[in-house]
Short mmCIF file of C-alpha atoms and ligand atoms in Angstrom, two decimals:
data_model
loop_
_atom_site.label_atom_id
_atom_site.label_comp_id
_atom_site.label_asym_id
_atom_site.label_seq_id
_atom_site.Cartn_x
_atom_site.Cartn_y
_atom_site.Cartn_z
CA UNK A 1 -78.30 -15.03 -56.91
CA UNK A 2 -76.64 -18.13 -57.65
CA UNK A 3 -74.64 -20.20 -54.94
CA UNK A 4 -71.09 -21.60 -56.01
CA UNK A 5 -68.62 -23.40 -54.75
CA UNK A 6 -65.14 -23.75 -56.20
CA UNK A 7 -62.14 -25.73 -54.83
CA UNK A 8 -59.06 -23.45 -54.87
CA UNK A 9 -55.44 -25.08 -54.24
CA UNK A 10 -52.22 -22.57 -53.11
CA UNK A 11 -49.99 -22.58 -55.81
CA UNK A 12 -46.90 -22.86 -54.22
CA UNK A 13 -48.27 -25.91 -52.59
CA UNK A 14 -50.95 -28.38 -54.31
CA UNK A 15 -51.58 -29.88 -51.03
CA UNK A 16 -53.33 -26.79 -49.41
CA UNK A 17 -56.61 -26.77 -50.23
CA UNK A 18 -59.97 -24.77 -49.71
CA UNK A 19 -63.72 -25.10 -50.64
CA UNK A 20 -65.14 -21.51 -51.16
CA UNK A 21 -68.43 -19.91 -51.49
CA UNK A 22 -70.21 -16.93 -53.28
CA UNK A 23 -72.81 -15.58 -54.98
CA UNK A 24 -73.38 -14.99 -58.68
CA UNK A 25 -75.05 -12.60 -60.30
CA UNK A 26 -77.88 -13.84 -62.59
CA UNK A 27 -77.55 -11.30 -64.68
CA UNK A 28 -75.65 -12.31 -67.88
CA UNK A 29 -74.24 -10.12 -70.60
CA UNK A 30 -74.40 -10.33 -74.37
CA UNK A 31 -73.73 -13.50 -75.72
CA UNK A 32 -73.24 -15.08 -72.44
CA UNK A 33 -73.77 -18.35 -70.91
CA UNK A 34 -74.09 -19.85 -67.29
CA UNK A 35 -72.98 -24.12 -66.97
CA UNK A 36 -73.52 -25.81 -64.65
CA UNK A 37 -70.50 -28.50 -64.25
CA UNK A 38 -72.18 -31.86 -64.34
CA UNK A 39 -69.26 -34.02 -63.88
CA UNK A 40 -65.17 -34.37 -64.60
CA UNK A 41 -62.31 -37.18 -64.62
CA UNK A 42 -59.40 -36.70 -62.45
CA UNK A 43 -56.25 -37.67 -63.17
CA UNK A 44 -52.29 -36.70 -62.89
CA UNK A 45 -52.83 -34.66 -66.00
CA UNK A 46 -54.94 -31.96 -63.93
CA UNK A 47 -51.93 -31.94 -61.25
CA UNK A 48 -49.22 -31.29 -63.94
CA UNK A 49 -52.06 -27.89 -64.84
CA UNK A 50 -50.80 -26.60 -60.93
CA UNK A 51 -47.23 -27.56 -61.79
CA UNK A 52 -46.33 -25.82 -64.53
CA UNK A 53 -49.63 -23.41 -63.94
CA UNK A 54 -47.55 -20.36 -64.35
CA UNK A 55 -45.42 -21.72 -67.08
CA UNK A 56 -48.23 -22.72 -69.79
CA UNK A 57 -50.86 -20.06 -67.90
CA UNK A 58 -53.30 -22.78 -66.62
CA UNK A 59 -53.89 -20.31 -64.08
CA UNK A 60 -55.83 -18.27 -66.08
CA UNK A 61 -58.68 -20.16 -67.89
CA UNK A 62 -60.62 -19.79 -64.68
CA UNK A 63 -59.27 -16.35 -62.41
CA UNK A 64 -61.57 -16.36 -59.80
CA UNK A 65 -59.41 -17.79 -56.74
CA UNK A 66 -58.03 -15.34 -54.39
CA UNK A 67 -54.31 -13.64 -55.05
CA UNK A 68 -51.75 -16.67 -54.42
CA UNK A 69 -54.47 -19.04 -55.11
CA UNK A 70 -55.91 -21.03 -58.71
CA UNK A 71 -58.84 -23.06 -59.48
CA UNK A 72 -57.66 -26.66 -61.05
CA UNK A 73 -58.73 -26.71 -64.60
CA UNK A 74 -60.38 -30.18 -65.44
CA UNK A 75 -62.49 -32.26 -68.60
CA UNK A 76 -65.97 -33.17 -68.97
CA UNK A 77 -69.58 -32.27 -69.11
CA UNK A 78 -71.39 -29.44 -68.49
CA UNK A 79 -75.06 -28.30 -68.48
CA UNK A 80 -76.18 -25.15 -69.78
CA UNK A 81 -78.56 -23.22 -66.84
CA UNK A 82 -79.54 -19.86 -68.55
CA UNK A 83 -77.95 -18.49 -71.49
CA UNK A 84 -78.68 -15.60 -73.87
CA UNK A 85 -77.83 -17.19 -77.25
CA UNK A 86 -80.91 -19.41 -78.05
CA UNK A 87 -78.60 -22.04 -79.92
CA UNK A 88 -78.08 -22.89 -76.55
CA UNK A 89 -80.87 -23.29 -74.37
CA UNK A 90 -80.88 -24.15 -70.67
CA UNK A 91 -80.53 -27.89 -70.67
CA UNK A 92 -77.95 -28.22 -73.82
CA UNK A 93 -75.19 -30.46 -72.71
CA UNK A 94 -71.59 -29.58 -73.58
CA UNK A 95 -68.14 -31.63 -73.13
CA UNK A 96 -64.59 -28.83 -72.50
CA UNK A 97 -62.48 -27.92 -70.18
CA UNK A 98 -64.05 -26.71 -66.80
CA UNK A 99 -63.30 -24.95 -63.59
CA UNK A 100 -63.62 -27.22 -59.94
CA UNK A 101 -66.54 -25.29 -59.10
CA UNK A 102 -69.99 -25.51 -59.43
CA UNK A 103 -70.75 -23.26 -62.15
CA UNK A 104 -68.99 -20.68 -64.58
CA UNK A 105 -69.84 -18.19 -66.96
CA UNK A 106 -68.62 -18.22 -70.86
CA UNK A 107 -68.83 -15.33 -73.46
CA UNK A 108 -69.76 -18.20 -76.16
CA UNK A 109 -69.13 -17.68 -80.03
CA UNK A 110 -71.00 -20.38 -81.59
CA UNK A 111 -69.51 -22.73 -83.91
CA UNK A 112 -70.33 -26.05 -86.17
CA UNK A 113 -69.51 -28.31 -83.13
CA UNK A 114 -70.90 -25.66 -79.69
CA UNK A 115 -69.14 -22.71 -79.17
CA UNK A 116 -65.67 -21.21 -78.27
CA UNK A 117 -65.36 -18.78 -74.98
CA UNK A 118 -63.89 -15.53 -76.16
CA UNK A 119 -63.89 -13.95 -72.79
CA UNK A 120 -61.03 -11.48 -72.60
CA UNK A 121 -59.04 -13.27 -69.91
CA UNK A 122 -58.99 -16.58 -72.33
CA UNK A 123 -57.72 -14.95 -75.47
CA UNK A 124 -54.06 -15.41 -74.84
CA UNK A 125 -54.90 -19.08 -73.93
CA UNK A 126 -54.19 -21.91 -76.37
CA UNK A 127 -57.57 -22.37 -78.32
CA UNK A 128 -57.85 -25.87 -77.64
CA UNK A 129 -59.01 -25.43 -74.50
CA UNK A 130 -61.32 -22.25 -75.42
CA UNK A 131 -63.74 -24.54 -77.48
CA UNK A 132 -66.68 -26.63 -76.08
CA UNK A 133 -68.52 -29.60 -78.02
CA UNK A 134 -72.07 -29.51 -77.53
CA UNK A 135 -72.71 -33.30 -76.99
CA UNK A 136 -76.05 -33.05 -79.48
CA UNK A 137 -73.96 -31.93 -82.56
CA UNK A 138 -70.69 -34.46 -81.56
CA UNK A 139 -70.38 -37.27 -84.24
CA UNK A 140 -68.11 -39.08 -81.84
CA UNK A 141 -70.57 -38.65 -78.57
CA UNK A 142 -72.30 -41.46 -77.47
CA UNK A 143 -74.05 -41.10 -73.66
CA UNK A 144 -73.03 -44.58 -73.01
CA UNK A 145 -69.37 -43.56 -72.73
CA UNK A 146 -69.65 -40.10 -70.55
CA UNK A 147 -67.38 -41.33 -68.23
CA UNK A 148 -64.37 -42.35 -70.83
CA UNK A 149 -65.00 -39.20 -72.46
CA UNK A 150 -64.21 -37.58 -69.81
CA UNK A 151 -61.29 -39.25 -68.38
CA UNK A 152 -59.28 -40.84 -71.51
CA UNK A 153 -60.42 -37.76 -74.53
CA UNK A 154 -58.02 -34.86 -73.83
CA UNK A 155 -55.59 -37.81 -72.93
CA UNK A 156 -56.02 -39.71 -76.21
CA UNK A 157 -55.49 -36.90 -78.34
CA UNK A 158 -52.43 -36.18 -76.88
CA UNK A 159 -51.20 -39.60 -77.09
CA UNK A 160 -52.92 -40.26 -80.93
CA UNK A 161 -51.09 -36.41 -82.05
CA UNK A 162 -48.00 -38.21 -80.31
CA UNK A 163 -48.22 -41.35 -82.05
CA UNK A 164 -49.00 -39.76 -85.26
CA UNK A 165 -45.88 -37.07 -85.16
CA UNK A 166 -43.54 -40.38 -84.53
CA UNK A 167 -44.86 -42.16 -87.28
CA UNK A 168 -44.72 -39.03 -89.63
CA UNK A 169 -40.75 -38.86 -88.86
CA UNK A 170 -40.28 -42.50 -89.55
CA UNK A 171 -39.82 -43.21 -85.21
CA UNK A 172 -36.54 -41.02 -86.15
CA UNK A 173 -35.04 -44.17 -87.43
CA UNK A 174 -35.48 -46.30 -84.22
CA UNK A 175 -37.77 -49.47 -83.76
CA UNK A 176 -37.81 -49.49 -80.28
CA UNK A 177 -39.70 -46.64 -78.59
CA UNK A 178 -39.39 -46.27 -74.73
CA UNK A 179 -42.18 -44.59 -72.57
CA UNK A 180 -41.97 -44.44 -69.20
CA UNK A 181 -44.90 -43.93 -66.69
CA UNK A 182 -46.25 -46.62 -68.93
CA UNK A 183 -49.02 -47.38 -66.59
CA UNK A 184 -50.54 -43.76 -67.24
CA UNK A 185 -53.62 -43.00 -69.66
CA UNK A 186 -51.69 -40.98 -72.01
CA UNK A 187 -48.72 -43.24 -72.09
CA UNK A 188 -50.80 -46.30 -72.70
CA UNK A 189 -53.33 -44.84 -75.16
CA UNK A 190 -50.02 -44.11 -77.38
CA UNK A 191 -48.68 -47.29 -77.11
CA UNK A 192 -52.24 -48.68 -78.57
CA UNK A 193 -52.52 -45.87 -80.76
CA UNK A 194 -48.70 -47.49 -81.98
CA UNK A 195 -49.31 -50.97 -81.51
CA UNK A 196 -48.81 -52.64 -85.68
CA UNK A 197 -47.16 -49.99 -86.69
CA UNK A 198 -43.87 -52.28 -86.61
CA UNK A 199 -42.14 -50.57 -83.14
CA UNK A 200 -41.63 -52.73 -80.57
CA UNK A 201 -42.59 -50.96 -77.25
CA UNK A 202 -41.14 -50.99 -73.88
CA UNK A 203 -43.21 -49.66 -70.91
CA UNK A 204 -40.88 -48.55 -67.94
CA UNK A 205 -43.04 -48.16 -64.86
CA UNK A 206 -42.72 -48.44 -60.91
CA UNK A 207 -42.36 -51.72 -59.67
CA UNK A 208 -45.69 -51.74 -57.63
CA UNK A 209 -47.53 -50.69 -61.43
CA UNK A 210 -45.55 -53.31 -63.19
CA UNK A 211 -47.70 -55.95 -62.62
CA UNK A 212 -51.14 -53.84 -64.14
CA UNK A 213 -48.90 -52.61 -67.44
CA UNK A 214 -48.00 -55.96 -68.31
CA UNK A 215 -51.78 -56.99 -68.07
CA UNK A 216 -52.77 -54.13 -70.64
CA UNK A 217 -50.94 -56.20 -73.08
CA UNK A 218 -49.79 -53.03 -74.98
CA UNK A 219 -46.29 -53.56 -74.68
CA UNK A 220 -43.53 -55.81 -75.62
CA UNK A 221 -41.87 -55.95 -72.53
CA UNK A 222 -42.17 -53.90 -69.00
CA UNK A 223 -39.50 -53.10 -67.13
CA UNK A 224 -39.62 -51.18 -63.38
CA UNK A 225 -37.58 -48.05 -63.43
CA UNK A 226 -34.53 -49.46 -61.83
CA UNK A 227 -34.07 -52.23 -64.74
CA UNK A 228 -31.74 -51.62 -67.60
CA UNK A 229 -33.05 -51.58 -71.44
CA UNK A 230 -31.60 -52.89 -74.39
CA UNK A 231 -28.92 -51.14 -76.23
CA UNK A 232 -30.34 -50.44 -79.55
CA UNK A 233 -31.92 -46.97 -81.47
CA UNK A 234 -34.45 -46.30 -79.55
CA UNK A 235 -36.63 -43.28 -79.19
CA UNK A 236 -37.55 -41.93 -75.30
CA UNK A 237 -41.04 -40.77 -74.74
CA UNK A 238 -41.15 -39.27 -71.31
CA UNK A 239 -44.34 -39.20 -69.06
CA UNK A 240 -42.36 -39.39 -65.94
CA UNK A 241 -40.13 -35.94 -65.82
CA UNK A 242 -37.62 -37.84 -64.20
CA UNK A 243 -34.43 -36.52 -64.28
CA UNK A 244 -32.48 -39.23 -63.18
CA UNK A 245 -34.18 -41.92 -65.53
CA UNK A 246 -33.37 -38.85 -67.98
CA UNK A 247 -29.84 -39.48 -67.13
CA UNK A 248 -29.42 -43.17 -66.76
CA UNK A 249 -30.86 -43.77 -70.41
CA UNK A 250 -28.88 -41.01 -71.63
CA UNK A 251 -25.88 -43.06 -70.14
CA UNK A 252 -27.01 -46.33 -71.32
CA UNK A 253 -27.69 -45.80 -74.43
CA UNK A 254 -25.47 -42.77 -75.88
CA UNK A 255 -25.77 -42.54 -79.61
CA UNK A 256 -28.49 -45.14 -79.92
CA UNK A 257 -31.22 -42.44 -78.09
CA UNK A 258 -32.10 -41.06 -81.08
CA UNK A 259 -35.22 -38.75 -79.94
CA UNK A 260 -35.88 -37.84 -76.25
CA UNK A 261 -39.19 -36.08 -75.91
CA UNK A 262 -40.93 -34.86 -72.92
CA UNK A 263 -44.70 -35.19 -72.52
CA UNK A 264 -45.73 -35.25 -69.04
CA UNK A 265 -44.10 -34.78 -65.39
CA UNK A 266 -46.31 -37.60 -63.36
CA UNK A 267 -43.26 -36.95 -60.81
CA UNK A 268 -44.39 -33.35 -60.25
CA UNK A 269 -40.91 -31.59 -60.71
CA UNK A 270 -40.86 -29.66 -63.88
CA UNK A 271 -36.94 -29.63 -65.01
CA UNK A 272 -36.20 -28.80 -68.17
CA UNK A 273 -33.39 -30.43 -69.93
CA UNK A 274 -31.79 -29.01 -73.71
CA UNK A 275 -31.11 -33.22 -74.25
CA UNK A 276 -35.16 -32.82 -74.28
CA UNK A 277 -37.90 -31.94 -76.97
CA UNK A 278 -41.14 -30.98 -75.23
CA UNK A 279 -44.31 -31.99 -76.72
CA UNK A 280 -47.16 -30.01 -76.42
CA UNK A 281 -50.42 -31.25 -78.11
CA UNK A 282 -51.97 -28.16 -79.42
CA UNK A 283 -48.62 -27.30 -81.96
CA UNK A 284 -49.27 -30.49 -83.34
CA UNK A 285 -52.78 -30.29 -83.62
CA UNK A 286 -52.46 -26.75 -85.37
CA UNK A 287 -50.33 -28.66 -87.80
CA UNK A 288 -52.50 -31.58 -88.49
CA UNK A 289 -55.66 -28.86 -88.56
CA UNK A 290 -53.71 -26.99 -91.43
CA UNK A 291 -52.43 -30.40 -92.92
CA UNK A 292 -55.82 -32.50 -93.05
CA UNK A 293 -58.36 -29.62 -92.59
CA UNK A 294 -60.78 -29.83 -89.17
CA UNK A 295 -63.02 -32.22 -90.91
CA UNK A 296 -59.96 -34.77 -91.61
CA UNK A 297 -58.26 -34.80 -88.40
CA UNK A 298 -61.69 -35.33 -86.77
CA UNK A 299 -62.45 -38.44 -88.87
CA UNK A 300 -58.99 -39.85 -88.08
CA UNK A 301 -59.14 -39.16 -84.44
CA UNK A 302 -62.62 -40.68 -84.70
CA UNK A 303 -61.68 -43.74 -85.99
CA UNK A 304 -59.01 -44.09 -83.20
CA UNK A 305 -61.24 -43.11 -80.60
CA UNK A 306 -63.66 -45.38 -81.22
CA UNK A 307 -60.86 -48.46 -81.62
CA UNK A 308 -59.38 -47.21 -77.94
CA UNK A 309 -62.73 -46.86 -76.46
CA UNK A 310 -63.68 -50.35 -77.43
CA UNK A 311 -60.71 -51.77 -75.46
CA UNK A 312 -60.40 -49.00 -72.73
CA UNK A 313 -63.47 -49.77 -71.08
CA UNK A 314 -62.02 -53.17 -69.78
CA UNK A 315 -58.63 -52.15 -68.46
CA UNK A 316 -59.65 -49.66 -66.25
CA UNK A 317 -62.74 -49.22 -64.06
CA UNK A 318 -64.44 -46.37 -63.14
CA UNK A 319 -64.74 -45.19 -59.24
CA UNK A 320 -67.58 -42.61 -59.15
CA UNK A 321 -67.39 -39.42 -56.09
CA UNK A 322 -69.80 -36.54 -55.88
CA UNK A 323 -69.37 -33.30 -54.09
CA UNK A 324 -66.87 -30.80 -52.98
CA UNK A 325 -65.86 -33.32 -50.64
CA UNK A 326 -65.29 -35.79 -52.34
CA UNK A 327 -63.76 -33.89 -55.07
CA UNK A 328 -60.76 -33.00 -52.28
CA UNK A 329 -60.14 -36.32 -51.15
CA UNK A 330 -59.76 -37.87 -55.10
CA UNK A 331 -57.44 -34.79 -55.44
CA UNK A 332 -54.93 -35.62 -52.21
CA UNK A 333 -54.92 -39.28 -53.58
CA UNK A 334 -54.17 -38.62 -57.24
CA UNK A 335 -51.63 -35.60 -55.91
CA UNK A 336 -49.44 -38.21 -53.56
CA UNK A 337 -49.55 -40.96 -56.23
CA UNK A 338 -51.95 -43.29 -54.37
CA UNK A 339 -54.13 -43.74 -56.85
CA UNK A 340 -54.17 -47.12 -58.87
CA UNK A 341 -53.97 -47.16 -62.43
CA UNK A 342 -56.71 -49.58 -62.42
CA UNK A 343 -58.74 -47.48 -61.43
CA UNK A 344 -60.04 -44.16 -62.27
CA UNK A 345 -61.98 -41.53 -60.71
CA UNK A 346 -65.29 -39.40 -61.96
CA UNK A 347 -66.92 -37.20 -59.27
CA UNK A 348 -70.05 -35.60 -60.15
CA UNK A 349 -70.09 -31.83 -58.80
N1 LIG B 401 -47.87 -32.58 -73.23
C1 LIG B 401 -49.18 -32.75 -73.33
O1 LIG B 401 -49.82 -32.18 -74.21
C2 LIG B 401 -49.88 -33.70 -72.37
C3 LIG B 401 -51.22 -34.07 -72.60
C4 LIG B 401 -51.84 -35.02 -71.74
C5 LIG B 401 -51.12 -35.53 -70.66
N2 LIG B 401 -49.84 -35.12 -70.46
C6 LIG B 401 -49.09 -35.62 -69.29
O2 LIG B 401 -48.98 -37.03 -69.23
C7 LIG B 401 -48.81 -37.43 -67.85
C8 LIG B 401 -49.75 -38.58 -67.53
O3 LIG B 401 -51.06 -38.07 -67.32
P1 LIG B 401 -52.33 -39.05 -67.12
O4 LIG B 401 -53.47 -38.18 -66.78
O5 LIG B 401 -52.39 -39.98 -68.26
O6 LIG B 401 -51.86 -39.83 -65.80
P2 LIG B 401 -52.54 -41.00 -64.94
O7 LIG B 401 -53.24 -41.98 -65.81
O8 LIG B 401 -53.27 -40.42 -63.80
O9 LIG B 401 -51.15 -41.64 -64.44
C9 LIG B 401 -50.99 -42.32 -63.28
C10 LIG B 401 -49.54 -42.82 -63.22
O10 LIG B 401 -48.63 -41.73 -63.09
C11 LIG B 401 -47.58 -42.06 -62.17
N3 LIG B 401 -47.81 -41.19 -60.99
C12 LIG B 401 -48.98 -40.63 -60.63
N4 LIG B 401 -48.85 -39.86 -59.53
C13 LIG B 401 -47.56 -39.91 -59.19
C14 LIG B 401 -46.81 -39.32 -58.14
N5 LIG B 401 -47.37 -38.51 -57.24
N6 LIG B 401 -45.50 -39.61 -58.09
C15 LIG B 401 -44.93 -40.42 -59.00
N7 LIG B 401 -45.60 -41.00 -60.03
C16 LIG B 401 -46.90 -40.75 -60.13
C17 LIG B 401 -47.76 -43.55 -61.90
O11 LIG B 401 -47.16 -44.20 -63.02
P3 LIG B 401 -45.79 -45.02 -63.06
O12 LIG B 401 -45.71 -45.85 -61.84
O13 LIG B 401 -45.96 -45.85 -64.32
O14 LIG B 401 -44.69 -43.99 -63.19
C18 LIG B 401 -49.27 -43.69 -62.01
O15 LIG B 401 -49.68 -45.02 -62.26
C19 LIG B 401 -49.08 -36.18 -66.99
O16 LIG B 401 -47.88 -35.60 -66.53
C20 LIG B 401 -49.78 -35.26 -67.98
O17 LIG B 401 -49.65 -33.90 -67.67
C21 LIG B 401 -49.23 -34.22 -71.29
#
C-alpha cells in the first residue's frame, strides 16, 4: 500500500484545517497513473478555488476529503511513480493542476504535450485544468525556472488572455485602465503583458503594498485604495472583489467607466454585481484556441512567457517550505493576507 497525506480545509471555513492519512491501493486500472506531487506555488489564487469552490466546482477535481470537507487544488510538478501507459514511465515529470496531498491517481489520455485525466468525476470540469504537460515534451520548460512555473504560469495566462481580450476590443475606447490589487501576480503580469501598448496604467493597492507596486515599475501611477483617480474613460480591471471600491469608482467616474470586469476576489467575499463582467480564463482561451489554432496561441503565450519570466525573477523572491506542515502554515498566512508580495512561497510535498 501506499501512504498519503492530504491537507483538507472545511468549506464553510478556510481557516479549519486537517492533515489526513490513508492507504492506497497499488493496484492501478487501465490507462492509469500514480504522481507523486513534487512541489506547488501558493498564492491567493488557490484561496479564491475554496471561495467560490462550489460556484466554479473546484471542489471536485480532487473528491477525496470527507463530506463538508475539500482538498485545495494547486499548480506545479509532479512525478510519475507507477503507471500503466509506457509513454509514461515512473520517473516522467509533469507540470498541472494537483491535489495538497502526497500523491493522486489520473485515468491519463495521452496527448502531443502529456496527457489529459478523463476520470469520470473530472469530465464536467473545465478542460484546462484536466490536461498535464509532461516537462520533457514542453517547448517552453526550462528546469532552471521550476519555481516561476509554478507560481506565475496559470497566473500569466490569465493575465496575457486578459491583456489580449482588452487589446482585441480597442481597451473599449479608454486609455486609462485601472486594476486594483495591483500588487498581485495576475494583476501585475497584465499590466507588463500591457505595458507599450499605449494605456496608461494605474495600480490601486493597500497602502502597506504601495510602496512594492511602485518599485515593479509597471505602472504609471499607484494609488492606495482610499485615493481618488482621475476622471477620464477608463476601463476597471478588478482583482480585489471589493464592493465598496466597486462603488466609489462607479461614483467617481459615471459615464467615463467604460468596462468594469471582475477577475479575482483577493478580499475573499464573492459578490456579484450586474455593473460587472466576470472574466474567466478558459472562455477566452477556447476562443483564442479556435481563433489561432493550439499551435498559435502557444507560440504567442511563449513569447510572452519568456519576456515576463526574464523580468519576474527579480521582483519577487522565492521562500521555499516542505511538508504537510509547512504546507499549513504558508496556507494561514496567504489566507489572512500576511503574506508579502515580495515574496512568494514554494513548498515541496
Ligand atoms: N478569473 C481568472 O481566471 C483568474 C485567474 C488567475 C487569478 N485570478 C484571481 O486573481 C487574484 C489574484 O491572485 P494571485 O494569485 O495573483 O494573488 P497574489 O499574488 O497572492 O496576491 C497577493 C495580493 O492580494 C491582496 N490580498 C491577498 N490576501 C488578501 C487578504 N486576505 N485580504 C485582502 N487582500 C489580500 C494583496 O494585494 P493588494 O494590497 O494590492 O490588494 C496582496 O498583496 C485572485 O483572486 C485570483 O483568484 C483569477
Amino acid at each position: 500500500m501506499i501512504s498519503r497525506w492530504t491537507v483538507v480545509v472545511d468549506r464553510d471555513d478556510l481557516t479549519k484545517t486537517e492533515v489526513l492519512h490513508d492507504e492506497l491501493s497499488p493496484e492501478l486500472g487501465d490507462c492509469e497513473v500514480l504522481l507523486r506531487v513534487h512541489h506547488v506555488g501558493l498564492t491567493a489564487n488557490n484561496v479564491t478555488y475554496g471561495v467560490i469552490g462550489e460556484m466554479i466546482g473546484y471542489w471536485r477535481f480532487f473528491p477525496f476529503a470527507p463530506e463538508g470537507r475539500g482538498v485545495i487544488p494547486v499548480w506545479g510538478f509532479a512525478d510519475v511513480v507507477d503507471s500503466t501507459l509506457d509513454a509514461l514511465p515512473a520517473g516522467t515529470r509533469v507540470y498541472g493542476y494537483l491535489p495538497m496531498a502526497s500523491h493522486f491517481v489520473v485515468r491519463a489520455k495521452l496527448t502531443s504535450s502529456g496527457f489529459v485525466d478523463t476520470a469520470d468525476h473530472r469530465a464536467e470540469l473545465p478542460a484546462v485544468y484536466n490536461s498535464y504537460l509532461v516537462t520533457s515534451q514542453d517547448p517552453a520548460y526550462d528546469p532552471a525556472l521550476e519555481d516561476l512555473q509554478a507560481l506565475y504560469r496559470p497566473l500569466f495566462l490569465t493575465s496575457f488572455l486578459l491583456a489580449d481580450q482588452l487589446q482585441d476590443n480597442d481597451f473599449h475606447g479608454a486609455r486609462t485602465v485601472v486594476i486594483s490589487s495591483a500588487s498581485s501576480k495576475t494583476a501585475f503580469g497584465t499590466a507588463q503583458c500591457l505595458s507599450g501598448a499605449g494605456v496608461r496604467l494605474v495600480g490601486l493597492t493597500s497602502p502597506r503594498n504601495v510602496e512594492f507596486t511602485t518599485s515593479l515599475g509597471l505602472y504609471d501611477t499607484v494609488l492606495p485604495y482610499d485615493a481618488a483617480v482621475d476622471v477620464e474613460p477608463s476601463v476597471y480591471l478588478d482583482f480585489s472583489g471589493s464592493a465598496d471600491l466597486r462603488t466609489t469608482l462607479h461614483d467617481r467616474l459615471g459615464d467615463d467607466l467604460v468596462k468594469d470586469t471582475s477577475i479575482g476576489l483577493t478580499q475573499q467575499k464573492a459578490s456579484a454585481d450586474p455593473r460587472s463582467e466576470f472574466f474567466f480564463a478558459p472562455e477566452q482561451l477556447r476562443k483564442r484556441t479556435a481563433d489561432w489554432g493550439a499551435d498559435g496561441l502557444a507560440q504567442r503565450f511563449g513569447e510572452a512567457w519568456r519576456a515576463f519570466t526574464a523580468q519576474a525573477a527579480g521582483w519577487v523572491s522565492v521562500a521555499r517550505h516542505s511538508g504537510p506542515d509547512e504546507l499549513l502554515e504558508v496556507w494561514q498566512a496567504v489566507l489572512a493576507g500576511k503574506a508579502n508580495p515580495d515574496t512568494a512561497d514554494v513548498i515541496t510535498f
